[in-house]
mmCIF file of C-alpha atoms in Angstrom:
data_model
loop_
_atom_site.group_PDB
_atom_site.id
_atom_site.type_symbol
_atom_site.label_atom_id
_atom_site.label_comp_id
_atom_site.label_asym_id
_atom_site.label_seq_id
_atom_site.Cartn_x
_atom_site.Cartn_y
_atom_site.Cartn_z
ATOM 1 C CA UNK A 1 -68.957 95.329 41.740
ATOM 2 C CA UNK A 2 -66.963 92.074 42.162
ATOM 3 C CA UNK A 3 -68.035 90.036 45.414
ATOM 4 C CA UNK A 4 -65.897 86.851 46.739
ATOM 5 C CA UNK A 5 -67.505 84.135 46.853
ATOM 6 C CA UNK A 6 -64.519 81.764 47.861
ATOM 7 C CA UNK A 7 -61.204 83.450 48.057
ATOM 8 C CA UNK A 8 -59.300 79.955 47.564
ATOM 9 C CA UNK A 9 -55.953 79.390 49.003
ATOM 10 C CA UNK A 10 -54.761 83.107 48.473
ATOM 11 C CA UNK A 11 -56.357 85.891 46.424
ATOM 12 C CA UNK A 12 -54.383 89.677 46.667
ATOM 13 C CA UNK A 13 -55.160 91.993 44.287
ATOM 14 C CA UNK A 14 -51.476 93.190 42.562
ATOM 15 C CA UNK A 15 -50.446 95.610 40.009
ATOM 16 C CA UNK A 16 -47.049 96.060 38.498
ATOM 17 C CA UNK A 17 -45.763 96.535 42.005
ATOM 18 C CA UNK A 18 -43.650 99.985 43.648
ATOM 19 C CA UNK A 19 -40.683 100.989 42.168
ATOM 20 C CA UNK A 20 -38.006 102.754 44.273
ATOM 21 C CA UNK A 21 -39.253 101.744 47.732
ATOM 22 C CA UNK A 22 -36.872 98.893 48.757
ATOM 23 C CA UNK A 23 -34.615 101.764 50.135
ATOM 24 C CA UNK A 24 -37.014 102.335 52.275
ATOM 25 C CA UNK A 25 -36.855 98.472 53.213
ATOM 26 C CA UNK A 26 -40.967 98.847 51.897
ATOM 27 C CA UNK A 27 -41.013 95.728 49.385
ATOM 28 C CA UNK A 28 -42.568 96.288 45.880
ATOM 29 C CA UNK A 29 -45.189 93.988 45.739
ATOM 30 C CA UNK A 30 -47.134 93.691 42.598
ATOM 31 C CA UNK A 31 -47.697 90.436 40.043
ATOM 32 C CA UNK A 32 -45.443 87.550 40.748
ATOM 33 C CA UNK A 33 -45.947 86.416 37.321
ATOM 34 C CA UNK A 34 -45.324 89.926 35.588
ATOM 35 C CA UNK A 35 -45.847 88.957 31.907
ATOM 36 C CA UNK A 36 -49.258 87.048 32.558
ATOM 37 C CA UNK A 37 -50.540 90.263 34.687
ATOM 38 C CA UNK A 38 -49.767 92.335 31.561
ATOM 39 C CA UNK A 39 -51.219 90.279 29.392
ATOM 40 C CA UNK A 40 -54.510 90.198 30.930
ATOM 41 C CA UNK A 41 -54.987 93.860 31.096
ATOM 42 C CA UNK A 42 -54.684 94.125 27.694
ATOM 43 C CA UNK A 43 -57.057 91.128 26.519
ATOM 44 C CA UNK A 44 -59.666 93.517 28.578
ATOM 45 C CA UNK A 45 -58.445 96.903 27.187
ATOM 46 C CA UNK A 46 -56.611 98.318 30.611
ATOM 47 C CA UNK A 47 -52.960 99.737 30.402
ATOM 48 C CA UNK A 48 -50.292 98.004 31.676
ATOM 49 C CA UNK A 49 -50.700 99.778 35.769
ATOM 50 C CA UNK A 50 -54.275 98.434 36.143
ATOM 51 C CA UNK A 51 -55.047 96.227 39.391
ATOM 52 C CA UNK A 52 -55.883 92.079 39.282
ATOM 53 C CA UNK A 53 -56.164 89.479 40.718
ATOM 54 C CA UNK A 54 -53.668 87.236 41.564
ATOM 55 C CA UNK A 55 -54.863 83.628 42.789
ATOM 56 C CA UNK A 56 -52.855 80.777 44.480
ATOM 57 C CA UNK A 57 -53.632 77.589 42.502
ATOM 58 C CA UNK A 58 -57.389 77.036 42.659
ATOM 59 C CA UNK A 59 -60.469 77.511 44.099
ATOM 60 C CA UNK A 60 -61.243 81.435 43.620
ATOM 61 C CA UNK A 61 -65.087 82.332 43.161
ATOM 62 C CA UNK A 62 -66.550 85.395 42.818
ATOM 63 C CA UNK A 63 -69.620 86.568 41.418
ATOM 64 C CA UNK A 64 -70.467 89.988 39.814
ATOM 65 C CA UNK A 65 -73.685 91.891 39.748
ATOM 66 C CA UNK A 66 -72.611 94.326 36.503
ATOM 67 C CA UNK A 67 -72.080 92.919 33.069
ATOM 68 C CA UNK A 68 -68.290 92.807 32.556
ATOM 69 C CA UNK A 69 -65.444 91.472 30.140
ATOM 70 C CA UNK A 70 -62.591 89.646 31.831
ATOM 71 C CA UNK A 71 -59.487 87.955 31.054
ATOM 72 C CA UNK A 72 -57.469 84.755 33.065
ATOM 73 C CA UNK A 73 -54.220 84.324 32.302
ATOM 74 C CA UNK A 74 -51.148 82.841 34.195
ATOM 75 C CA UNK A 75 -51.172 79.054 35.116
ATOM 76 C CA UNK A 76 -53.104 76.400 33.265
ATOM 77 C CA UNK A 77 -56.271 76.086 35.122
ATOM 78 C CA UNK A 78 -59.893 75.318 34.294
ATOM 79 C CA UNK A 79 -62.064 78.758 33.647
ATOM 80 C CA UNK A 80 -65.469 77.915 34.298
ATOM 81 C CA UNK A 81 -68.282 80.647 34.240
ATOM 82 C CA UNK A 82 -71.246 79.260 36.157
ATOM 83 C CA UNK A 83 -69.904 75.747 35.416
ATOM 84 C CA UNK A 84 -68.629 75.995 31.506
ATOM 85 C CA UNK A 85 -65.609 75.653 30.680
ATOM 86 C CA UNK A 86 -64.000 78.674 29.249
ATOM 87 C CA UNK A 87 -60.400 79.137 27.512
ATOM 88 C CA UNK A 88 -58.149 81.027 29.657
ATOM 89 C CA UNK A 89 -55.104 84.074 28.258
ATOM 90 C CA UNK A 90 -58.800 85.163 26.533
ATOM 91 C CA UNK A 91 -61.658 87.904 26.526
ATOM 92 C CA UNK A 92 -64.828 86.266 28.417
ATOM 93 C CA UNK A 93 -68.110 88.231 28.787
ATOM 94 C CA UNK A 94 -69.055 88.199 32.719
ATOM 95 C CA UNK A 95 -72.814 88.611 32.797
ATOM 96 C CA UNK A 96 -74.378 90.422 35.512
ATOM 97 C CA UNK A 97 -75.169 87.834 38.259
ATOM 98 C CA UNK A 98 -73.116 85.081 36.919
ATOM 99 C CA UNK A 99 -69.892 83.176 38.574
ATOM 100 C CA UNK A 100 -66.468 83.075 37.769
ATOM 101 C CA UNK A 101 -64.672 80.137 39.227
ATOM 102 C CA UNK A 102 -61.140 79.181 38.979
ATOM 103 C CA UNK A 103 -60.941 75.325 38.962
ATOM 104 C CA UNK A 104 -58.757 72.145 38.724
ATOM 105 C CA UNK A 105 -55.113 73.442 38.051
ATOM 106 C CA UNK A 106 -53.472 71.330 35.324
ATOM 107 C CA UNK A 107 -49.820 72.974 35.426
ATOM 108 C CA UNK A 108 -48.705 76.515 36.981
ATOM 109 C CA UNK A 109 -49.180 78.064 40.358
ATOM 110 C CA UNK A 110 -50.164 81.547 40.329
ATOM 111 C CA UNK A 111 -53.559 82.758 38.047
ATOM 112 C CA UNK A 112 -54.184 86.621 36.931
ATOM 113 C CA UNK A 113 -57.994 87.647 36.479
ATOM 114 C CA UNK A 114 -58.313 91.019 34.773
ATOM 115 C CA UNK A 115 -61.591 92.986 34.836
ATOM 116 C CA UNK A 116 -62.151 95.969 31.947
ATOM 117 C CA UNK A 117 -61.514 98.987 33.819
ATOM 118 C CA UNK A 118 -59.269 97.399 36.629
ATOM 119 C CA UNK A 119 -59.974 97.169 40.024
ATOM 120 C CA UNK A 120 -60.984 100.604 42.134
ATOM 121 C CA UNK A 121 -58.929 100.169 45.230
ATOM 122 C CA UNK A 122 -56.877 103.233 46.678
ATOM 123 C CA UNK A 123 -53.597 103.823 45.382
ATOM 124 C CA UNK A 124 -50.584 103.667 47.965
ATOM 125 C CA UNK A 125 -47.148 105.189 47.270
ATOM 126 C CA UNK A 126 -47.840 105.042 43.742
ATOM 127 C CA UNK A 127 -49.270 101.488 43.481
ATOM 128 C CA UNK A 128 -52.539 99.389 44.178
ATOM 129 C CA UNK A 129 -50.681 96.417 44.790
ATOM 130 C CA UNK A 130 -50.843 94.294 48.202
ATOM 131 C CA UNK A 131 -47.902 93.470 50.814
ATOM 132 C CA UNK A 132 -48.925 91.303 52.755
ATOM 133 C CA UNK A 133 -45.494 91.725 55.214
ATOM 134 C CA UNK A 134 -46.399 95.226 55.654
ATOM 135 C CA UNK A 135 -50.227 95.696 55.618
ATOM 136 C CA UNK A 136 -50.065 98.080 52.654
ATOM 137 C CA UNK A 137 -52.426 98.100 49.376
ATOM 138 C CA UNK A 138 -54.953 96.137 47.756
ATOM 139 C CA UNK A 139 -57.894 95.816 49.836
ATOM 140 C CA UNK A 140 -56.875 96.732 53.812
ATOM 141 C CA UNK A 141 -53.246 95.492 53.020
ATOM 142 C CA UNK A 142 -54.601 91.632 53.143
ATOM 143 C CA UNK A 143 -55.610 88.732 51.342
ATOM 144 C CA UNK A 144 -58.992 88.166 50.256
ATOM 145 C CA UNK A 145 -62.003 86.996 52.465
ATOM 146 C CA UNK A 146 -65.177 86.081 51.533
ATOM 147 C CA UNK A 147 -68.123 88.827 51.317
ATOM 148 C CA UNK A 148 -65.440 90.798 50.010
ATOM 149 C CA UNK A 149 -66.477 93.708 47.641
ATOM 150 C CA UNK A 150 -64.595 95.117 45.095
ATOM 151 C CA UNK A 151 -65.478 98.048 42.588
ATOM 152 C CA UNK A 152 -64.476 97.772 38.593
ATOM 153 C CA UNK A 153 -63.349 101.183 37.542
ATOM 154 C CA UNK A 154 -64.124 103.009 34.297
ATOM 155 C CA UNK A 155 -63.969 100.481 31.287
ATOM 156 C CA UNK A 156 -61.069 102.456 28.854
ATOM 157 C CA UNK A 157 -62.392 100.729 25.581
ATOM 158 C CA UNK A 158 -64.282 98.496 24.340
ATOM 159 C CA UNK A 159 -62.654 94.950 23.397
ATOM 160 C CA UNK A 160 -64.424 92.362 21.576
ATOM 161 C CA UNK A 161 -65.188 88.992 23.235
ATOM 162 C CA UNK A 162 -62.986 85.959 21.835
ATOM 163 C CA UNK A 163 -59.363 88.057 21.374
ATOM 164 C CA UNK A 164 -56.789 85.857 22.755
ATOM 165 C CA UNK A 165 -53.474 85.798 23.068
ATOM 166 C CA UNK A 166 -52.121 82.819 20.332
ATOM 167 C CA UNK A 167 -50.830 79.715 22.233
ATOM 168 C CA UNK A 168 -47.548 80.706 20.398
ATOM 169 C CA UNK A 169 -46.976 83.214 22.651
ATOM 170 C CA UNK A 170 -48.085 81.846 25.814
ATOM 171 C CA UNK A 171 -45.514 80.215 28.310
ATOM 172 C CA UNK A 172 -44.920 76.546 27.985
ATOM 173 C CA UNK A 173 -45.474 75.529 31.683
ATOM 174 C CA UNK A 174 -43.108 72.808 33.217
ATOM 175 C CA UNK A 175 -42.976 70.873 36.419
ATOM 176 C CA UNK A 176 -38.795 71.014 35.454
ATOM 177 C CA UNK A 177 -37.375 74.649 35.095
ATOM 178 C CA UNK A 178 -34.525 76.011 33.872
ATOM 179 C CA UNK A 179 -33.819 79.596 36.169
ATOM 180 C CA UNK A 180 -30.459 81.461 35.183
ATOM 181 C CA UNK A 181 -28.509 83.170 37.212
ATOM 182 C CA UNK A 182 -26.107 85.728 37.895
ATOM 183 C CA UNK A 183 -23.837 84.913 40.326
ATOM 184 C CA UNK A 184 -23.475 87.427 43.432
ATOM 185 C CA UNK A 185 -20.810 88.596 45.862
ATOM 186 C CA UNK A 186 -21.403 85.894 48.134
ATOM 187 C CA UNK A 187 -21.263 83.100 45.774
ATOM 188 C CA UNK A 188 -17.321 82.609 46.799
ATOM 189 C CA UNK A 189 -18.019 81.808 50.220
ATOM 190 C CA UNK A 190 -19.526 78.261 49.111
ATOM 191 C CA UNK A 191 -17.729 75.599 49.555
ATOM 192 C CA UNK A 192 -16.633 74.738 46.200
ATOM 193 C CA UNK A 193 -18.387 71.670 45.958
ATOM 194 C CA UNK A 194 -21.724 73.786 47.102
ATOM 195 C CA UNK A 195 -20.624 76.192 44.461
ATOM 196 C CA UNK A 196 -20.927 73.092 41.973
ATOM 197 C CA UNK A 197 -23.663 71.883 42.951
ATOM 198 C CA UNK A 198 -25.833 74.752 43.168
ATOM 199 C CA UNK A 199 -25.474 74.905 39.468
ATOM 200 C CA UNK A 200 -25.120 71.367 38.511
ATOM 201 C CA UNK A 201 -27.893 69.932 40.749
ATOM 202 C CA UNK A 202 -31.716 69.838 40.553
ATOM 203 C CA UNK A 203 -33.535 71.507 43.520
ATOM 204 C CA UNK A 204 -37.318 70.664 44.379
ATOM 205 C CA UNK A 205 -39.621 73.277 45.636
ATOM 206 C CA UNK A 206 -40.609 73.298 48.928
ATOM 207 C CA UNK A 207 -44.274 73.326 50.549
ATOM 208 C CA UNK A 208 -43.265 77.042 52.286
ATOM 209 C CA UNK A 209 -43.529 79.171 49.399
ATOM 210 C CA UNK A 210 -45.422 82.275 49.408
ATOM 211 C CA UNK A 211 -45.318 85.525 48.233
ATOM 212 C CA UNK A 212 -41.930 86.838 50.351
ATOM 213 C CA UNK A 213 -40.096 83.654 49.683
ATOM 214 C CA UNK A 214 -39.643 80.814 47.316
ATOM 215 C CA UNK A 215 -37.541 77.729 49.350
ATOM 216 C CA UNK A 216 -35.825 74.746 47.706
ATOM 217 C CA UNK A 217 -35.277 71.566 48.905
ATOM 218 C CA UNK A 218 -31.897 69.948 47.635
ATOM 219 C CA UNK A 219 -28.075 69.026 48.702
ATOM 220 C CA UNK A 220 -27.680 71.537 51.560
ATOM 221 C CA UNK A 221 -24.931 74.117 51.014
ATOM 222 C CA UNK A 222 -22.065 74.572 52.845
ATOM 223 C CA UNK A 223 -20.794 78.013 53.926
ATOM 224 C CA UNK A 224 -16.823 78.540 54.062
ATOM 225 C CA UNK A 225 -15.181 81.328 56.409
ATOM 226 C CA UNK A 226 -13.230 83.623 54.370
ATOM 227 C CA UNK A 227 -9.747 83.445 53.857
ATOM 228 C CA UNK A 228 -8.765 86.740 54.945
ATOM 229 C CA UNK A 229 -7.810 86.744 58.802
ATOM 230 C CA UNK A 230 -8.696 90.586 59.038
ATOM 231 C CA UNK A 231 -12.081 89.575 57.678
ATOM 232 C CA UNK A 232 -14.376 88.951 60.599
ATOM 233 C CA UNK A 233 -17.943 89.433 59.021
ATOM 234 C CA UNK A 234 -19.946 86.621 59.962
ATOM 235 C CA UNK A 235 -20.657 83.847 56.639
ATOM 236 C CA UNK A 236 -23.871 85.015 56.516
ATOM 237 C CA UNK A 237 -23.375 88.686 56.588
ATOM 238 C CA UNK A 238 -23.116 90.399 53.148
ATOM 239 C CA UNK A 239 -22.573 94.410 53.212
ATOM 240 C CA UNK A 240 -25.854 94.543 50.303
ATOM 241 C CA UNK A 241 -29.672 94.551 50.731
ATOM 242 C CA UNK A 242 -30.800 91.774 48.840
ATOM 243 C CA UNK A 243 -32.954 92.343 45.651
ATOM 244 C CA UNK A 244 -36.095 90.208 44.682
ATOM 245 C CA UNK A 245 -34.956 87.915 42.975
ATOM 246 C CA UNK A 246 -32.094 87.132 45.481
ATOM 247 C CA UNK A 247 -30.360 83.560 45.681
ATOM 248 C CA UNK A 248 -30.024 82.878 49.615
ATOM 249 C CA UNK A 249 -28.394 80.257 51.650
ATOM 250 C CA UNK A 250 -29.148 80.073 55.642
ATOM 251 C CA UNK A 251 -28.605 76.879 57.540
ATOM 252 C CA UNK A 252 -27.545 75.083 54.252
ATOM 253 C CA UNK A 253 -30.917 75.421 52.896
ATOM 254 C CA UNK A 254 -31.828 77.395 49.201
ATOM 255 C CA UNK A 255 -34.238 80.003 48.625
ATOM 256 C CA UNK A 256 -35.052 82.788 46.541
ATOM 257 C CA UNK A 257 -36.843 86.638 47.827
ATOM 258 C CA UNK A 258 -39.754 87.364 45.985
ATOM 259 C CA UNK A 259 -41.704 90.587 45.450
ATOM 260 C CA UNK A 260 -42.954 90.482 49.121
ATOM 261 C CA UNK A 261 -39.242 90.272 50.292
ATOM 262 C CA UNK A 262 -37.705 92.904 52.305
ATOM 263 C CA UNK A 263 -33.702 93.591 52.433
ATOM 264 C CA UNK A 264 -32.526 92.119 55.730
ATOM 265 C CA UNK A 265 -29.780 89.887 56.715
ATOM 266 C CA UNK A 266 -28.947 86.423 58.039
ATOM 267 C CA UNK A 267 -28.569 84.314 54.813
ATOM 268 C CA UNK A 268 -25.704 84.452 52.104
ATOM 269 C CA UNK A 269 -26.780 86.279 48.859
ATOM 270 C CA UNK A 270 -25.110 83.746 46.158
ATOM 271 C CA UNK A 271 -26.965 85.335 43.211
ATOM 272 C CA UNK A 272 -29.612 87.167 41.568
ATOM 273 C CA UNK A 273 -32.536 85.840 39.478
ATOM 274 C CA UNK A 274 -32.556 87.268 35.795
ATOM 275 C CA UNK A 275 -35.751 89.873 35.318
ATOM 276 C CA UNK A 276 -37.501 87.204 32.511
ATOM 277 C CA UNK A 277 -37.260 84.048 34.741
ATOM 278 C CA UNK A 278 -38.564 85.241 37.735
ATOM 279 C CA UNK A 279 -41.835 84.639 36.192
ATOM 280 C CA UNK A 280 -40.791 80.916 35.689
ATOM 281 C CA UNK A 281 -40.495 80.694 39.869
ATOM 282 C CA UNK A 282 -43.844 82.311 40.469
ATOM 283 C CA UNK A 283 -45.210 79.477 38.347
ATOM 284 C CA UNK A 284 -43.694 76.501 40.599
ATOM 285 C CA UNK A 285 -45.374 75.045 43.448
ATOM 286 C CA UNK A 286 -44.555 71.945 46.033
ATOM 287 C CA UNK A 287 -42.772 69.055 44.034
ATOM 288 C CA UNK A 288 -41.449 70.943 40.573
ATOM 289 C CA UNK A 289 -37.851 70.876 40.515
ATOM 290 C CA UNK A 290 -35.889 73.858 39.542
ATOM 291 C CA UNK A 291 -32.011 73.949 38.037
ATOM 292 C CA UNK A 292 -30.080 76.888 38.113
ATOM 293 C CA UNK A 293 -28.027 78.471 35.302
ATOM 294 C CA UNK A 294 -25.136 80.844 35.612
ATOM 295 C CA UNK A 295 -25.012 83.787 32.925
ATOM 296 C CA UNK A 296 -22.838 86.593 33.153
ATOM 297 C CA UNK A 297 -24.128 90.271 33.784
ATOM 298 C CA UNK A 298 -23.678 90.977 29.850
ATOM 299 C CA UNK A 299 -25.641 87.941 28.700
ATOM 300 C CA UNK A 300 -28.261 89.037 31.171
ATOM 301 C CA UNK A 301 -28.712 92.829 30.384
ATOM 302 C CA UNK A 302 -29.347 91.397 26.514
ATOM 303 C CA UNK A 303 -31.522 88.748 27.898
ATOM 304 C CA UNK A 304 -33.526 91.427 29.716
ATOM 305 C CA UNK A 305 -34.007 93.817 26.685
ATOM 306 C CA UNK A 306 -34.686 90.606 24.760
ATOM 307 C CA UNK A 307 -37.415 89.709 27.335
ATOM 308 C CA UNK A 308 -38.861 93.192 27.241
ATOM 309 C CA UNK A 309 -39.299 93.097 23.513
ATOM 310 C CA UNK A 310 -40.561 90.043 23.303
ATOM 311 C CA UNK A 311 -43.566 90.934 26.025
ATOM 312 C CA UNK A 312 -44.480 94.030 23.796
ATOM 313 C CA UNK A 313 -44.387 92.039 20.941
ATOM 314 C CA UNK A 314 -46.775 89.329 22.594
ATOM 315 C CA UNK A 315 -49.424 92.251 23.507
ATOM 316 C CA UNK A 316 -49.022 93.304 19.861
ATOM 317 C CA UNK A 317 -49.689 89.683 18.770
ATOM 318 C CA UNK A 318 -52.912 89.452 20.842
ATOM 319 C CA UNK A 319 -55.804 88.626 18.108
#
């Protein structure tokens, strides 16, 4: 069993999230970073649906009284099992009784800790994953506390201690990222200079990002009412749920829904996150800047498949 020690600014456990449940305005929850949780599992032997942790920044301790083999992947922290240093996107032996800590964070935001066998929590409309908006998954729908207890399931197979995934593979971590975009149905009510700027401009990331949102700080945005007289649809009303991944303007302020997001109303959808750089924003935090790039829907479909093959590829590669 897996005990918390220190939960650290916020600990969930996550999967790859629920699929088909945003019609049912339930979010899907599940890894921000998506190719890091992967990865994990299979340094530690799991399949691609086992359940991890996923860690704010730094501080996470927890201690285990079974003899394990682990994996931390994600953002570029310091991995220190009772106090040495440890490589991270790499198989670790976890003795019984020892202490996994997740320390200074060099670059990154969000950390993945795999455990052989994944984590035994109870599986809720198809998924083990935790939203925090609703209550639902993980352990009691919540973040971590400590005294927490969690159970390892049944290790699949063995893996030897040491395999790694090369540093070829592994994301290059910035503090300055490029994010495309595809531009949405309410991009044209920007004013055209907002339109401009929201790809031409650098944004900063805000201190209120969690799991539901991602907010920018920048040149606010300015809203236009549309041209048609018969059209009398507020600015901010857009006849689409909004995706994760969703490009939203309220107040003339930036952000972007993440997995915890729900489809609701009151902002201007602008755009849509590609699938491969949405793990780029769940590695920002306070102070990176972010600048947006428009694609069309063509370039991103073959960016997606490209993305896809390249993260099978990368669990092929692992040594």
């Amino acid at each position: 069993m897996i005990t918390i020690v220190d939960p650290g600014v916020r600990t969930t456990v996550q999967d790859l999230g629920r699929t088909g449940t945003m019609t049912t305005a339930m979010p899907s929850a599940g890894a921000l970073d998506q190719f890091a949780n992967r990865v994990a599992n299979a340094l530690v032997g799991n399949g691609p649906k086992a359940a991890t942790l996923e860690t704010a920044l730094s501080g996470l301790t927890l201690a285990t009284d079974a003899d394990c083999t682990v994996a931390v992947t994600g953002a570029d922290v310091d991995v220190l099992i009772d106090g040495v240093a440890h490589p991270a996107w790499t198989a670790l032996w976890l003795p019984a009784g020892s202490k996994l800590r997740i320390g200074e964070i060099r670059g990154g935001a969000h950390s993945y800790i795999a455990f052989a066998g994944g984590l035994d929590v109870p599986v809720v409309m198809g998924s083990r994953a935790t939203d925090l908006l609703t209550g639902v998954g993980g352990l009691g729908g919540r973040a971590l506390r400590a005294k927490d207890v969690l159970c390892v399931g049944q290790r699949v197979r063995a893996v030897e201690e040491g395999r790694h995934l090369p540093v070829r593979l592994r994301p290059a971590l910035s503090t300055s990222e490029e994010v495309r975009i595809v531009l949405g149905v309410g991009a044209h009510r920007l004013a055209p200079e907002s339109l401009r700027a929201l790809t031409e401009r650098e944004f900063q990331v805000a201190a209120e990002a969690d799991r539901m949102t991602c907010r920018f700080v920048g040149e606010p945005l300015r809203i236009v009412e549309p041209e048609d007289p018969e059209d009398t649809r507020r600015a901010d009303e857009v006849p689409v749920a909004y995706p994760f991944g969703a490009l939203c303007v309220a107040d003339g302020s930036l952000s972007c829904r993440l997995r915890d997001a729900v489809p609701d109303r009151g902002a201007l959808a602008v755009g849509t996150v590609i699938t491969p750089d949405l793990d780029l924003l769940a590695q920002v935090k306070e102070l990176d800047s972010v600048r947006f790039t428009a694609v069309d829907i063509d370039s991103a479909l073959k960016l997606r498949t490209e993305h896809n093959d390249f993260v099978r590829s990368a669990i092929r590669g692992i040594a």
